[in-house]
CSV table of C-alpha atoms in Angstrom, one decimal:
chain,number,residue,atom,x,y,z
D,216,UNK,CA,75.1,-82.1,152.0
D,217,UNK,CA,71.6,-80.8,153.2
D,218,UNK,CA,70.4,-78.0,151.2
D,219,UNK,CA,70.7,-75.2,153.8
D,220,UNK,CA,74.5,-76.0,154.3
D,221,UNK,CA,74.6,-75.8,150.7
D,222,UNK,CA,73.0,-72.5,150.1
D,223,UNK,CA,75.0,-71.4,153.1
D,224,UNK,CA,78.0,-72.6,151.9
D,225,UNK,CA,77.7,-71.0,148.2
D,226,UNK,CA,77.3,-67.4,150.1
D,227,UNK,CA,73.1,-67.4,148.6
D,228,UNK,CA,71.4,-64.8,150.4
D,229,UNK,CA,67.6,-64.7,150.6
D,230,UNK,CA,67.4,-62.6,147.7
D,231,UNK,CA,69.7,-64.6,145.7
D,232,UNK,CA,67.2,-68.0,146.4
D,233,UNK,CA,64.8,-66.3,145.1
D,234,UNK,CA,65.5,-64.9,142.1
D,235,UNK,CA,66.8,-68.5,141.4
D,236,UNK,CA,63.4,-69.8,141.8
D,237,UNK,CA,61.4,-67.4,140.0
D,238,UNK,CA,63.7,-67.6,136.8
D,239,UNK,CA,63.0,-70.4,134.1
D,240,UNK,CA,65.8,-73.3,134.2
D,241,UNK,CA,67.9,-72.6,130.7
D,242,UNK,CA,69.1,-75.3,129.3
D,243,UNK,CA,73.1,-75.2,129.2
D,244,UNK,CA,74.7,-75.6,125.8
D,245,UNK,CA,76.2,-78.8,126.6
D,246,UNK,CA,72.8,-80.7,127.9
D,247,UNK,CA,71.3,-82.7,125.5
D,248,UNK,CA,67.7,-83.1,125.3
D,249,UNK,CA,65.1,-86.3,124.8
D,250,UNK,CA,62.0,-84.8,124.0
D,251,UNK,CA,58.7,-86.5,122.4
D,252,UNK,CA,56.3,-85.5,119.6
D,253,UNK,CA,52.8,-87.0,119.2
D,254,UNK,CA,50.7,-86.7,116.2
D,255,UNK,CA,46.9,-87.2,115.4
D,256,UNK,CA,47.7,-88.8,112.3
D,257,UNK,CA,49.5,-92.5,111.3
D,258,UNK,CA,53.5,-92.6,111.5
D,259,UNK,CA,54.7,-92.3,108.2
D,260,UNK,CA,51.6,-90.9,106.9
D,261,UNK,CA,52.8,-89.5,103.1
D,262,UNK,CA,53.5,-85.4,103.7
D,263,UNK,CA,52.5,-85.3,107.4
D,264,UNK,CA,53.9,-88.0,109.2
D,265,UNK,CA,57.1,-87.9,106.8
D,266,UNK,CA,57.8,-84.1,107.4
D,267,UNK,CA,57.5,-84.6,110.9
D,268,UNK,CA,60.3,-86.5,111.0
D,269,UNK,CA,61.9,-84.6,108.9
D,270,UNK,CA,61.6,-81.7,111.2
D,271,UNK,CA,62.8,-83.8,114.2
D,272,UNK,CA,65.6,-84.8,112.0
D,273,UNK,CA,66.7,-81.0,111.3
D,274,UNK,CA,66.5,-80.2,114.4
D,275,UNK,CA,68.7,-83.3,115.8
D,276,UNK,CA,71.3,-82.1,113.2
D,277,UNK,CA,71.5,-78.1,113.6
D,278,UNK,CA,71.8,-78.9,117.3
D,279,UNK,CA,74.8,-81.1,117.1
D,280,UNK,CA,72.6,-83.6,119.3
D,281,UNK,CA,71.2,-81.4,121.9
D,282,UNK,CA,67.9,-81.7,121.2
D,283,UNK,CA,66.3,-85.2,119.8
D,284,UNK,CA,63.4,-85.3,119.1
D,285,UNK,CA,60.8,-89.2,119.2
D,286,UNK,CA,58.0,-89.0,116.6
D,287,UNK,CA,55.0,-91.0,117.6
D,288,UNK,CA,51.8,-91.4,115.5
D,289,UNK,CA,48.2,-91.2,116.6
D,290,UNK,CA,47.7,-93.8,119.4
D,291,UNK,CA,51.4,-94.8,120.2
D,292,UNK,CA,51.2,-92.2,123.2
D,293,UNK,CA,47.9,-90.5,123.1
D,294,UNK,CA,44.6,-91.0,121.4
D,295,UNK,CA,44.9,-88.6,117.7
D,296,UNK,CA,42.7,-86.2,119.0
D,297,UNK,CA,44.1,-85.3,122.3
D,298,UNK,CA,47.9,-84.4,120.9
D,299,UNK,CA,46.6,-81.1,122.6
D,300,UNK,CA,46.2,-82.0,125.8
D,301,UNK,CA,49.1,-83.9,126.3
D,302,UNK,CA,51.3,-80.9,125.7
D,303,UNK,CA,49.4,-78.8,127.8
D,304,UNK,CA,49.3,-81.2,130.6
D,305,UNK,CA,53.0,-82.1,130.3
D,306,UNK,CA,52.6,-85.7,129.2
D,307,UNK,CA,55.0,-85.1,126.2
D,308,UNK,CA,57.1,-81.8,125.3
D,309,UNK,CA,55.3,-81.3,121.5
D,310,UNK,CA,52.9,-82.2,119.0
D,311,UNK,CA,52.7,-81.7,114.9
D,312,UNK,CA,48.9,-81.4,113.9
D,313,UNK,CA,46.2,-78.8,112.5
D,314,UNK,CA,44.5,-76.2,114.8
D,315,UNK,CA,40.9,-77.6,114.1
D,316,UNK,CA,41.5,-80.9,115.5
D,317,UNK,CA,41.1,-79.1,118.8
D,318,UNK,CA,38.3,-76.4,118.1
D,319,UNK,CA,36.3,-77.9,121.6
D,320,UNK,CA,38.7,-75.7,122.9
D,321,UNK,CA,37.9,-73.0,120.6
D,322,UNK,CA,36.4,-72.6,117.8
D,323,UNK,CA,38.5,-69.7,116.8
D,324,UNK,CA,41.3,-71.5,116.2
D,325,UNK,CA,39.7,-72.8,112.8
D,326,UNK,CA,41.3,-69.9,111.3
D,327,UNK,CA,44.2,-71.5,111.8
D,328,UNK,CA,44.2,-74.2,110.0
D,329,UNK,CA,41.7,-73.0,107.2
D,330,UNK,CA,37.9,-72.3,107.1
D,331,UNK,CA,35.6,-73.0,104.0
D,332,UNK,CA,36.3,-70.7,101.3
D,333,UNK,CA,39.3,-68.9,103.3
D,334,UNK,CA,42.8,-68.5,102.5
D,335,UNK,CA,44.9,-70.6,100.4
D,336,UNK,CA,48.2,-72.4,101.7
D,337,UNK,CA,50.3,-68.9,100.1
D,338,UNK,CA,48.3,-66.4,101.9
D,339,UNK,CA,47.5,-68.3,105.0
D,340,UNK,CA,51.6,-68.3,105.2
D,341,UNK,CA,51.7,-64.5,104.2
D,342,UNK,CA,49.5,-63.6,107.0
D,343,UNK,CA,51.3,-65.6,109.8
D,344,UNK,CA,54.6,-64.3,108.9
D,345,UNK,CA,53.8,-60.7,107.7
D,346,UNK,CA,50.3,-59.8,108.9
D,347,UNK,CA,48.4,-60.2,112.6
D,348,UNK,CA,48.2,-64.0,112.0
D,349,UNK,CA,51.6,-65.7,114.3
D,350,UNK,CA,50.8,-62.4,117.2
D,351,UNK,CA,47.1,-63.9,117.2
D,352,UNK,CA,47.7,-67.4,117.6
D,353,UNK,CA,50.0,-67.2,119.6
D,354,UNK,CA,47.1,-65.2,121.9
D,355,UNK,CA,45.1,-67.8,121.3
D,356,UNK,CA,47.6,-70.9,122.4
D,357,UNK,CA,48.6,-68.6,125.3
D,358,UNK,CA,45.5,-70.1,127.2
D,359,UNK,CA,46.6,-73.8,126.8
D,360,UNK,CA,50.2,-72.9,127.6
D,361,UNK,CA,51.9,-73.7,124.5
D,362,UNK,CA,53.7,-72.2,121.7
D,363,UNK,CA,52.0,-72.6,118.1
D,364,UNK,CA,54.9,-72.7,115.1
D,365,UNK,CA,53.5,-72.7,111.1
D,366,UNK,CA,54.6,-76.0,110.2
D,367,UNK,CA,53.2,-76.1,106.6
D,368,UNK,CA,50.4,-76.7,104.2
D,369,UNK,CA,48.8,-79.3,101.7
D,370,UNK,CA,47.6,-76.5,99.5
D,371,UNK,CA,43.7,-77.2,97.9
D,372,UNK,CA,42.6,-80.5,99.3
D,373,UNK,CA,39.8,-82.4,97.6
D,374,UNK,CA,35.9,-82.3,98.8
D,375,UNK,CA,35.6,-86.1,99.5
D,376,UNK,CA,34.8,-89.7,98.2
D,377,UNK,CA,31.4,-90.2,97.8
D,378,UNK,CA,29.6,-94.1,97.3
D,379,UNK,CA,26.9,-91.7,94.8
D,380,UNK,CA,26.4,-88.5,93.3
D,381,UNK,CA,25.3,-85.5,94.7
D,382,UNK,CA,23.6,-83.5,92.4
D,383,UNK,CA,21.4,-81.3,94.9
D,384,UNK,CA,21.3,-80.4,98.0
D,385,UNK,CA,18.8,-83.5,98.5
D,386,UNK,CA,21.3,-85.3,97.8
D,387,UNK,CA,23.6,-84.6,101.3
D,388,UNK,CA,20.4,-84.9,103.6
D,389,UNK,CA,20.8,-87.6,105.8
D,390,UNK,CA,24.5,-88.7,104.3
D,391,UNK,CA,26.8,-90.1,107.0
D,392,UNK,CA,30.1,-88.4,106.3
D,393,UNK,CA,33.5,-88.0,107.8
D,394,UNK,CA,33.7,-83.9,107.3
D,395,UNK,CA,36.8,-81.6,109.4
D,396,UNK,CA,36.5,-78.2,110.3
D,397,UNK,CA,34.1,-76.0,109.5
D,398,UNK,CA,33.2,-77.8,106.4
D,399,UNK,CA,32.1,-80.1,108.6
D,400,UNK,CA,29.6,-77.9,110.3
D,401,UNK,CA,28.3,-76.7,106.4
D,402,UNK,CA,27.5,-80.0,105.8
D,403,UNK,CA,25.7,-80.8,109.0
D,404,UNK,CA,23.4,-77.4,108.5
D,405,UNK,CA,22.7,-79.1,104.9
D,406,UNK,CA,21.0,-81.8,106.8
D,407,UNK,CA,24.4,-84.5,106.4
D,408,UNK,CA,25.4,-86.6,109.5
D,409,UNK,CA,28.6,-85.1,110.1
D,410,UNK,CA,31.0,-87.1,112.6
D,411,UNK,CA,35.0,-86.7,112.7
D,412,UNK,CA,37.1,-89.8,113.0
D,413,UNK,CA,41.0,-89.8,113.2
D,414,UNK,CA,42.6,-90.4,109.4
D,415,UNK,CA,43.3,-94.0,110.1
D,416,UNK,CA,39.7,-95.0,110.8
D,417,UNK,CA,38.6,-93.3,107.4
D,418,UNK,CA,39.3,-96.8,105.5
D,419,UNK,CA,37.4,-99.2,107.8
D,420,UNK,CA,34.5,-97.3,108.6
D,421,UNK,CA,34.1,-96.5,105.0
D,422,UNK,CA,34.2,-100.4,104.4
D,423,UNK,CA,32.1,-101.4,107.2
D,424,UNK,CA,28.8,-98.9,105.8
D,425,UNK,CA,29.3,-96.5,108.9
D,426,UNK,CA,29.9,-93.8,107.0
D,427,UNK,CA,28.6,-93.2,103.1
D,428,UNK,CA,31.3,-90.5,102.6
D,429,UNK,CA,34.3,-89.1,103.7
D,430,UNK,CA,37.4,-86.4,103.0
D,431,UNK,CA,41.0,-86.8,103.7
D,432,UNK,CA,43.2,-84.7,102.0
D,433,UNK,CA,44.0,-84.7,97.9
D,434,UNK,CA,45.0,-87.4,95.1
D,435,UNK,CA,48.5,-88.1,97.0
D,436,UNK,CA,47.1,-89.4,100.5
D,437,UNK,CA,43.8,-90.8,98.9
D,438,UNK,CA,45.7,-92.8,97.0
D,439,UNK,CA,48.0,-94.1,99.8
D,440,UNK,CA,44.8,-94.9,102.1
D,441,UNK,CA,43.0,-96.4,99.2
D,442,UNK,CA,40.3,-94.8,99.4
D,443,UNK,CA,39.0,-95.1,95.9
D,444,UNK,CA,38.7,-98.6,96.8
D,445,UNK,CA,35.5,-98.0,98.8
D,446,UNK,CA,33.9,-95.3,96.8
D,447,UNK,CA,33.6,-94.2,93.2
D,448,UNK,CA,33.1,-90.4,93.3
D,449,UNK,CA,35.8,-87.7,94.0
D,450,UNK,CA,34.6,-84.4,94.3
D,451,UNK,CA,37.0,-81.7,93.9
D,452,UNK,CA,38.0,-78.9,95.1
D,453,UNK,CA,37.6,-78.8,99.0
D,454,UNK,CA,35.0,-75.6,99.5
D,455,UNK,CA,36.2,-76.2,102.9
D,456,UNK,CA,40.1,-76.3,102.8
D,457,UNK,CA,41.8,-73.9,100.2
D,458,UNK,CA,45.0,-73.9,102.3
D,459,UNK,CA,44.6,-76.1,105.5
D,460,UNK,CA,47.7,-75.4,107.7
D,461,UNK,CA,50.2,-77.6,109.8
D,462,UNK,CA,51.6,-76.9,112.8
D,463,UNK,CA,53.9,-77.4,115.2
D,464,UNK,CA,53.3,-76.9,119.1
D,465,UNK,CA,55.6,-76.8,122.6
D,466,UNK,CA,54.9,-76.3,125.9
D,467,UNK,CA,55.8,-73.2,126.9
D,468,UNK,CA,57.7,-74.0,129.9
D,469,UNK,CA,59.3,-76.3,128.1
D,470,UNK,CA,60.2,-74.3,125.3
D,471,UNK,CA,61.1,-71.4,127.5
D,472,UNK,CA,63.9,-72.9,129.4
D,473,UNK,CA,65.5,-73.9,126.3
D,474,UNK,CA,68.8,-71.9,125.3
D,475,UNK,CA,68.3,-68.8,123.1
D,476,UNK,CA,69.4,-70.8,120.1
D,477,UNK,CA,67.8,-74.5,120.8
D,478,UNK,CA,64.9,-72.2,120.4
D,479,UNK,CA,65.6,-70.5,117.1
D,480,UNK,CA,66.7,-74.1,115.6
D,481,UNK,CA,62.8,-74.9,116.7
D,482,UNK,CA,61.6,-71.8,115.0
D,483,UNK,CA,63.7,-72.3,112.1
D,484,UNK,CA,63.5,-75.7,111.3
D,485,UNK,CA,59.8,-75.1,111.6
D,486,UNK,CA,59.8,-72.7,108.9
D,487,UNK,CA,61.9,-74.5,106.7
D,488,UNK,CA,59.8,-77.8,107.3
D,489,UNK,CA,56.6,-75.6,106.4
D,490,UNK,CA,58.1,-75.1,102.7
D,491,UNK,CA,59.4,-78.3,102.3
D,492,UNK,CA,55.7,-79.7,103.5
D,493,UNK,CA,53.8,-77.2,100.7
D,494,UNK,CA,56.4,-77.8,97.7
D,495,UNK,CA,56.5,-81.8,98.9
D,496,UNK,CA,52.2,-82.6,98.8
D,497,UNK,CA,52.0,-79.9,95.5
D,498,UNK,CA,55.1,-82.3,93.6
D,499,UNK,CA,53.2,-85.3,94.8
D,500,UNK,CA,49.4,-84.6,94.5
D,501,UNK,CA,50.4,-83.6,90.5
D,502,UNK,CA,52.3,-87.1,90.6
D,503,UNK,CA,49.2,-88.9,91.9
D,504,UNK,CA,46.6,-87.5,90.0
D,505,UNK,CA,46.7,-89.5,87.0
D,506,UNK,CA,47.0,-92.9,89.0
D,507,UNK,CA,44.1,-92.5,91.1
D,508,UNK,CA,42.2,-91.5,87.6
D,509,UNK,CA,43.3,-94.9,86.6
D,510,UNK,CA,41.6,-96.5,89.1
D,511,UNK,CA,38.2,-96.1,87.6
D,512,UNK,CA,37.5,-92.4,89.7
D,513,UNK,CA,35.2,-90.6,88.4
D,514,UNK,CA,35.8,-86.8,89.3
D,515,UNK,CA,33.3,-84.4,89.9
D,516,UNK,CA,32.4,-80.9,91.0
D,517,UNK,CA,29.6,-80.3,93.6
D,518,UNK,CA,26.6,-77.8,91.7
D,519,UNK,CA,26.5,-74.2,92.3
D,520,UNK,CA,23.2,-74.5,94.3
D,521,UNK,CA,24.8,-76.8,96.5
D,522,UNK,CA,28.3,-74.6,96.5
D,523,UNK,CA,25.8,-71.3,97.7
D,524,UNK,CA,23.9,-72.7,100.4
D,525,UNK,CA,27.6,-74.4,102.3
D,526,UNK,CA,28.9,-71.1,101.8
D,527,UNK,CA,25.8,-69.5,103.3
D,528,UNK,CA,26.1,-72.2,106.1
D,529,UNK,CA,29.5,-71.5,106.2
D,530,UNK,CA,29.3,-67.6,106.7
D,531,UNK,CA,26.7,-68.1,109.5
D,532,UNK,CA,29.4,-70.5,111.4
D,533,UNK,CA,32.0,-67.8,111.1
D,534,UNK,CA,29.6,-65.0,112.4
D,535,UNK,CA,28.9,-66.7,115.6
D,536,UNK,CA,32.9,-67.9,116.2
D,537,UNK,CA,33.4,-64.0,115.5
D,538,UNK,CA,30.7,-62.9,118.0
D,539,UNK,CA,32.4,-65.4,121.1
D,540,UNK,CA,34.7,-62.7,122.2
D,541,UNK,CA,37.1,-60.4,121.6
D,542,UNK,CA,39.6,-62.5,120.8
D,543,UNK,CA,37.9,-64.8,118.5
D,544,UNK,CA,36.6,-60.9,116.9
D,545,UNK,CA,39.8,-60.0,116.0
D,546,UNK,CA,41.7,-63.0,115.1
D,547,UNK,CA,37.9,-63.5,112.2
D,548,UNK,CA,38.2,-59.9,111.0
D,549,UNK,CA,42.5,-59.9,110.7
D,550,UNK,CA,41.7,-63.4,109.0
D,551,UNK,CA,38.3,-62.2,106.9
D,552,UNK,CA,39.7,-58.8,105.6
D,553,UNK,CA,42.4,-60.5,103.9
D,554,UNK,CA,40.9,-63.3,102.6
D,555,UNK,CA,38.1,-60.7,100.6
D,556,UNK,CA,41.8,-58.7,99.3
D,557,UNK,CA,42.8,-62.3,98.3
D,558,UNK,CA,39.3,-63.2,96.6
D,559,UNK,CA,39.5,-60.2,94.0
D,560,UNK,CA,43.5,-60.7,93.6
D,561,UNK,CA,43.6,-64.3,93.4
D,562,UNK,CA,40.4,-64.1,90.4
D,563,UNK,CA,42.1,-61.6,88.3
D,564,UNK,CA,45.7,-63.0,89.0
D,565,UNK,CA,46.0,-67.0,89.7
D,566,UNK,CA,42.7,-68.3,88.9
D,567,UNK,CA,42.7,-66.3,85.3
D,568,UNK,CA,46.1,-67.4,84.9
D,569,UNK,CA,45.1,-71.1,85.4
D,570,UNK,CA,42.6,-71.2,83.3
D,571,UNK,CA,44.6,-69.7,80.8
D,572,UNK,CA,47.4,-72.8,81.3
D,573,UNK,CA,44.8,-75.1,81.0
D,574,UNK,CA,43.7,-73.6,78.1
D,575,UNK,CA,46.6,-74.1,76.3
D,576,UNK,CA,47.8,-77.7,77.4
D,577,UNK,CA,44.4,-78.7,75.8
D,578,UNK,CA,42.6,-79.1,79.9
């Protein structure tokens, strides 16, 4: 039958055509779905690959089968860094991964995933869910067409294996070193040659001399990749990543033609994946630790001096990501005011209490 027969036949007016058109396709309830996820890092990689599929998983069950979701690791579809783009260009419907993998875009959305000294995993959570944070990303995502959901946290990563000490700022001048985020850029106004490689390359280029240093993510992945294998010093904790946060990302035409509750099963398994990510890396990092300490490690803290001049670093690179636009203004000073609420709070509260704890087991 030829389409204007059709129309013709159904009794669709003009106006009825139209309104057809302009209004997203919904997905009926008995549809099912075959959608794709990419991700920058390795399938199966210990906390992020693993709770990726775990989300797909969830979501495969609380939609009886309507919506299944393929997880593919960095490479299988897309190269690890461009997860972003395929979503926005419609090559796949989704990706897991951190905001700073695609700060070329914009800078701003640093705050997303963490900056140095910022917010730890808690209060990067608390300030999604219950302050500006979710309204402001979502603002930001808005220009790439896609729909950010919180997909968790590793909590307080590690600063990096390093093949020698660094016991002044000396010391980092000239240092080849695979640094994320704006960490990265601290280093690199230190006078260290800063270049960002996907996770998997880590491992080889650390073998092959190409880089003399390099940070992942804490004792629980480092001790997966082997990294201790190819360098003896582990500085700890990450100045740069207090609370680096996950995500989960959909194309919003894709995710707007979805039923009213395919969507919620997204949003919610999201946010259940985002605690069982958090409470899965903090179990597993305290199981780790002691191993990789068996491997000969030797762990160290960088000096104060050095600590002072990367946050001095890291304070200018802020200011100018702040001074971009509007956006990027308000999404630093939502972000900033209550990270400095956190800073007093989390001294007198967390840190004292740590201490304390460590204190008494004899730490």
């Amino acid at each position: 039958m030829k389409r204007r027969q059709f129309l013709k036949g159904a009794g669709l007016g003009a106006g009825a055509v139209a309104a057809s058109v302009a209004a997203p396709a919904i997905v009926s309830a008995q549809e099912s779905l075959n959608w794709r996820m990419v991700m920058p890092w390795p399938k199966g990689t210990p906390g992020l690959g693993t709770n990726a599929e775990k989300f797909a998983a969830m979501v495969k069950e609380m939609s009886n089968g309507r919506l299944n979701i393929s997880v593919f690791g960095g490479g299988e579809i897309v190269p690890p860094f461009e997860c972003m783009d395929a979503v926005e260009q419609g090559v796949v419907e989704m990706a897991h991964g951190t905001p700073y993998y695609w700060q070329g875009k914009n800078p701003a959305l640093n705050f997303f995933s963490t900056i140095p000294f910022g917010l730890t995993a808690w209060e990067l959570s608390a300030w999604l869910r219950f302050g500006e944070g979710q309204k402001l990303w979502e603002e930001a995502y808005a220009e790439f067409n896609v729909v950010p959901f919180y997909a968790g946290n590793s909590g307080m990563q590690a600063g990096g294996w390093f093949n020698k000490e660094i016991n002044s700022l000396d010391d980092l001048k000239g240092l080849k070193m695979r640094y994320a985020g704006l960490g990265g850029e601290a280093m690199r106004r230190a006078g260290a040659n800063v270049t960002m490689m996907p996770p998997g390359d880590i491992m080889p280029s650390m073998q092959s001399g190409a880089i003399d240093a390099a940070e992942w993510v804490g004792p629980w992945n480092d001790l997966a990749f082997g990294l201790y294998q190819v360098a003896k010093f582990y500085y700890t904790p990450a100045f740069h990543e207090p609370g680096p946060g996950l995500e989960i990302f959909v194309g919003k035409d894709k995710f707007d033609a979805l039923s009213p509750d395919l969507q919620a099963i997204i949003r919610y398994a999201a946010q259940a994946i985002s605690e069982n990510t958090l409470a899965d890396f903090t179990f597993n990092n305290l199981q780790s630790y002691q191993p990789l300490i068996d491997k000969g490690v030797e762990v160290r803290q960088f000096p104060d001096d050095v600590i002072m001049t990367l946050a001095e670093h890291s304070k200018a690179a802020v200011d100018e990501i702040a001074a971009k636009n509007d956006l990027s203004g308000r999404i630093a000073a939502s972000y900033l005011d209550l990270v400095k609420k956190g800073a007093r709070y989390g001294k007198e509260f967390e840190a004292t209490g740590l201490l304390q704890r460590a204190k008494v087991w004899g730490y």
